[in-house]
Coordinates of C-alpha atoms in Angstrom, one line a residue:
M690 CA -79.5 113.0 -98.3
L691 CA -78.9 110.1 -100.8
V692 CA -78.1 107.7 -98.0
T693 CA -81.3 108.6 -96.2
W694 CA -83.3 108.0 -99.4
I695 CA -81.7 104.6 -99.9
R696 CA -82.5 103.6 -96.4
E697 CA -86.1 104.8 -96.8
V698 CA -86.6 102.2 -99.6
A699 CA -86.8 99.5 -96.9
D700 CA -90.0 101.2 -95.6
E701 CA -91.7 101.5 -98.9
P702 CA -94.6 99.1 -99.8
L703 CA -93.2 96.0 -101.4
L704 CA -95.1 94.0 -104.1
F705 CA -94.3 90.3 -104.7
N706 CA -97.0 89.0 -107.1
G707 CA -95.0 87.3 -109.8
D708 CA -95.8 89.9 -112.4
P709 CA -92.5 91.5 -113.4
D710 CA -94.1 94.6 -114.9
A711 CA -96.3 95.3 -111.9
E712 CA -93.3 94.6 -109.5
A713 CA -91.1 97.0 -111.5
A714 CA -93.7 99.7 -111.4
A715 CA -94.2 99.3 -107.6
N716 CA -90.7 98.3 -106.5
T717 CA -88.3 100.5 -108.5
W718 CA -86.8 103.6 -106.9
I719 CA -85.0 106.5 -108.7
L720 CA -82.4 108.3 -106.8
G721 CA -80.8 111.6 -107.8
T722 CA -77.4 113.1 -107.2
D723 CA -76.1 114.3 -103.9
A724 CA -72.8 116.3 -104.0
S725 CA -72.1 115.4 -100.4
A726 CA -72.5 111.6 -100.9
V727 CA -69.5 109.3 -100.1
A728 CA -69.3 106.1 -102.1
G729 CA -68.6 103.9 -99.0
D730 CA -71.7 105.3 -97.2
V731 CA -73.9 104.8 -100.3
V732 CA -72.7 101.2 -100.6
A733 CA -73.3 100.5 -96.9
A734 CA -76.8 102.0 -97.2
F735 CA -77.6 99.7 -100.2
E736 CA -76.3 96.7 -98.4
E737 CA -78.4 97.5 -95.4
T738 CA -81.4 98.0 -97.6
A739 CA -80.8 94.6 -99.3
R740 CA -80.7 92.9 -95.9
S741 CA -83.9 94.6 -94.9
Q742 CA -85.6 93.6 -98.2
S743 CA -84.5 90.0 -97.6
E744 CA -86.0 90.0 -94.1
R745 CA -89.2 91.4 -95.6
A746 CA -89.3 88.7 -98.3
V747 CA -88.8 86.0 -95.6
A748 CA -91.7 87.4 -93.6
L749 CA -93.8 87.2 -96.8
G750 CA -92.6 83.7 -97.5
R751 CA -91.1 84.8 -100.8
T752 CA -87.8 84.9 -102.6
G753 CA -86.4 87.3 -105.1
T754 CA -83.7 89.7 -106.0
F755 CA -82.7 93.2 -104.9
Y756 CA -80.7 95.0 -107.5
V757 CA -79.0 98.4 -108.2
W758 CA -77.8 100.0 -111.5
H759 CA -76.7 103.4 -112.8
D760 CA -79.0 104.7 -115.5
V761 CA -76.4 106.7 -117.3
Q762 CA -78.9 108.3 -119.8
G763 CA -81.1 109.5 -117.0
G764 CA -78.2 110.5 -114.7
Q765 CA -79.9 108.4 -111.9
L766 CA -79.0 105.6 -109.5
R767 CA -81.9 103.1 -109.5
C768 CA -82.8 100.1 -107.3
S769 CA -85.6 97.6 -107.5
T770 CA -86.9 94.4 -105.9
T771 CA -88.4 91.6 -107.9
S772 CA -89.6 88.0 -107.2
L773 CA -87.5 86.9 -110.2
P774 CA -84.1 85.2 -109.7
R775 CA -81.0 87.3 -110.4
D776 CA -80.4 85.6 -113.7
R777 CA -83.9 86.7 -115.0
L778 CA -84.0 90.4 -114.1
P779 CA -86.5 92.4 -116.3
F780 CA -84.1 94.2 -118.6
G781 CA -83.9 94.0 -122.4
A782 CA -80.2 94.5 -122.4
K783 CA -77.5 91.9 -121.6
L784 CA -76.4 92.3 -118.0
D785 CA -73.1 92.1 -116.2
L786 CA -74.0 90.7 -112.8
T787 CA -70.3 90.4 -111.8
V788 CA -69.8 94.1 -111.2
S789 CA -69.3 95.3 -107.6
L790 CA -71.8 97.6 -106.0
A791 CA -68.9 100.0 -105.3
A792 CA -68.2 100.2 -109.0
I793 CA -71.8 101.1 -109.8
V794 CA -72.0 103.7 -107.0
E795 CA -68.6 105.3 -108.0
G796 CA -69.7 105.5 -111.6
F797 CA -72.8 107.3 -110.6
L798 CA -71.1 109.7 -108.2
G799 CA -68.4 110.4 -110.8
D800 CA -70.9 111.1 -113.6
P801 CA -71.3 114.9 -114.1
G802 CA -74.7 114.4 -115.7
G803 CA -76.4 117.5 -116.9
F804 CA -77.9 119.0 -120.0
V805 CA -76.3 118.8 -123.4
A806 CA -77.3 121.5 -125.9
W807 CA -78.5 120.2 -129.3
S808 CA -75.7 122.2 -131.0
D809 CA -73.1 120.3 -128.9
L810 CA -74.2 116.9 -130.1
Q811 CA -72.0 115.2 -132.7
E812 CA -73.0 112.3 -134.9
E813 CA -71.0 109.2 -134.1
P814 CA -71.2 105.7 -135.6
L815 CA -73.1 103.1 -133.6
P816 CA -70.9 100.9 -131.5
E817 CA -70.3 97.5 -132.8
A818 CA -70.2 95.9 -129.4
E819 CA -73.4 94.8 -127.7
F820 CA -74.5 97.1 -124.9
V821 CA -74.0 95.5 -121.5
L822 CA -75.6 97.0 -118.4
P823 CA -73.7 96.6 -115.1
V824 CA -76.1 95.5 -112.3
W825 CA -75.4 94.6 -108.7
A826 CA -77.9 92.0 -107.7
V827 CA -78.4 90.0 -104.5
E828 CA -80.9 87.2 -103.9
I829 CA -83.2 87.8 -101.1
G830 CA -85.6 85.7 -99.0

């Protein structure tokens, strides 16, 4: 089912108006888990969707970026399309744009996710290192 949902992204309305907030609201898709998903199939579906989004951008006379990331806190795989270049994606965190799509997908598929009871939480010191979000991004158009 996950592969089907990814491919359906290419048929969703696409907003390219130069407003990153509006584009994020209209062009971001949240994908849940699928126990039967195979990493190679998910990667292929995203690559196919990126090509389709690029064709759509060309038809609109626009350029931009299609990108994918694993929202670890939400237990979700997310993708979005923006008119921004890949080095200006709308995140507040530092990004690692060198990560492979396969690594992101495998991280998502290997994440057990789920509920953590309040009593199971343990206080830990904040990490000293800056948070870096792995994002696979490809320029389109």
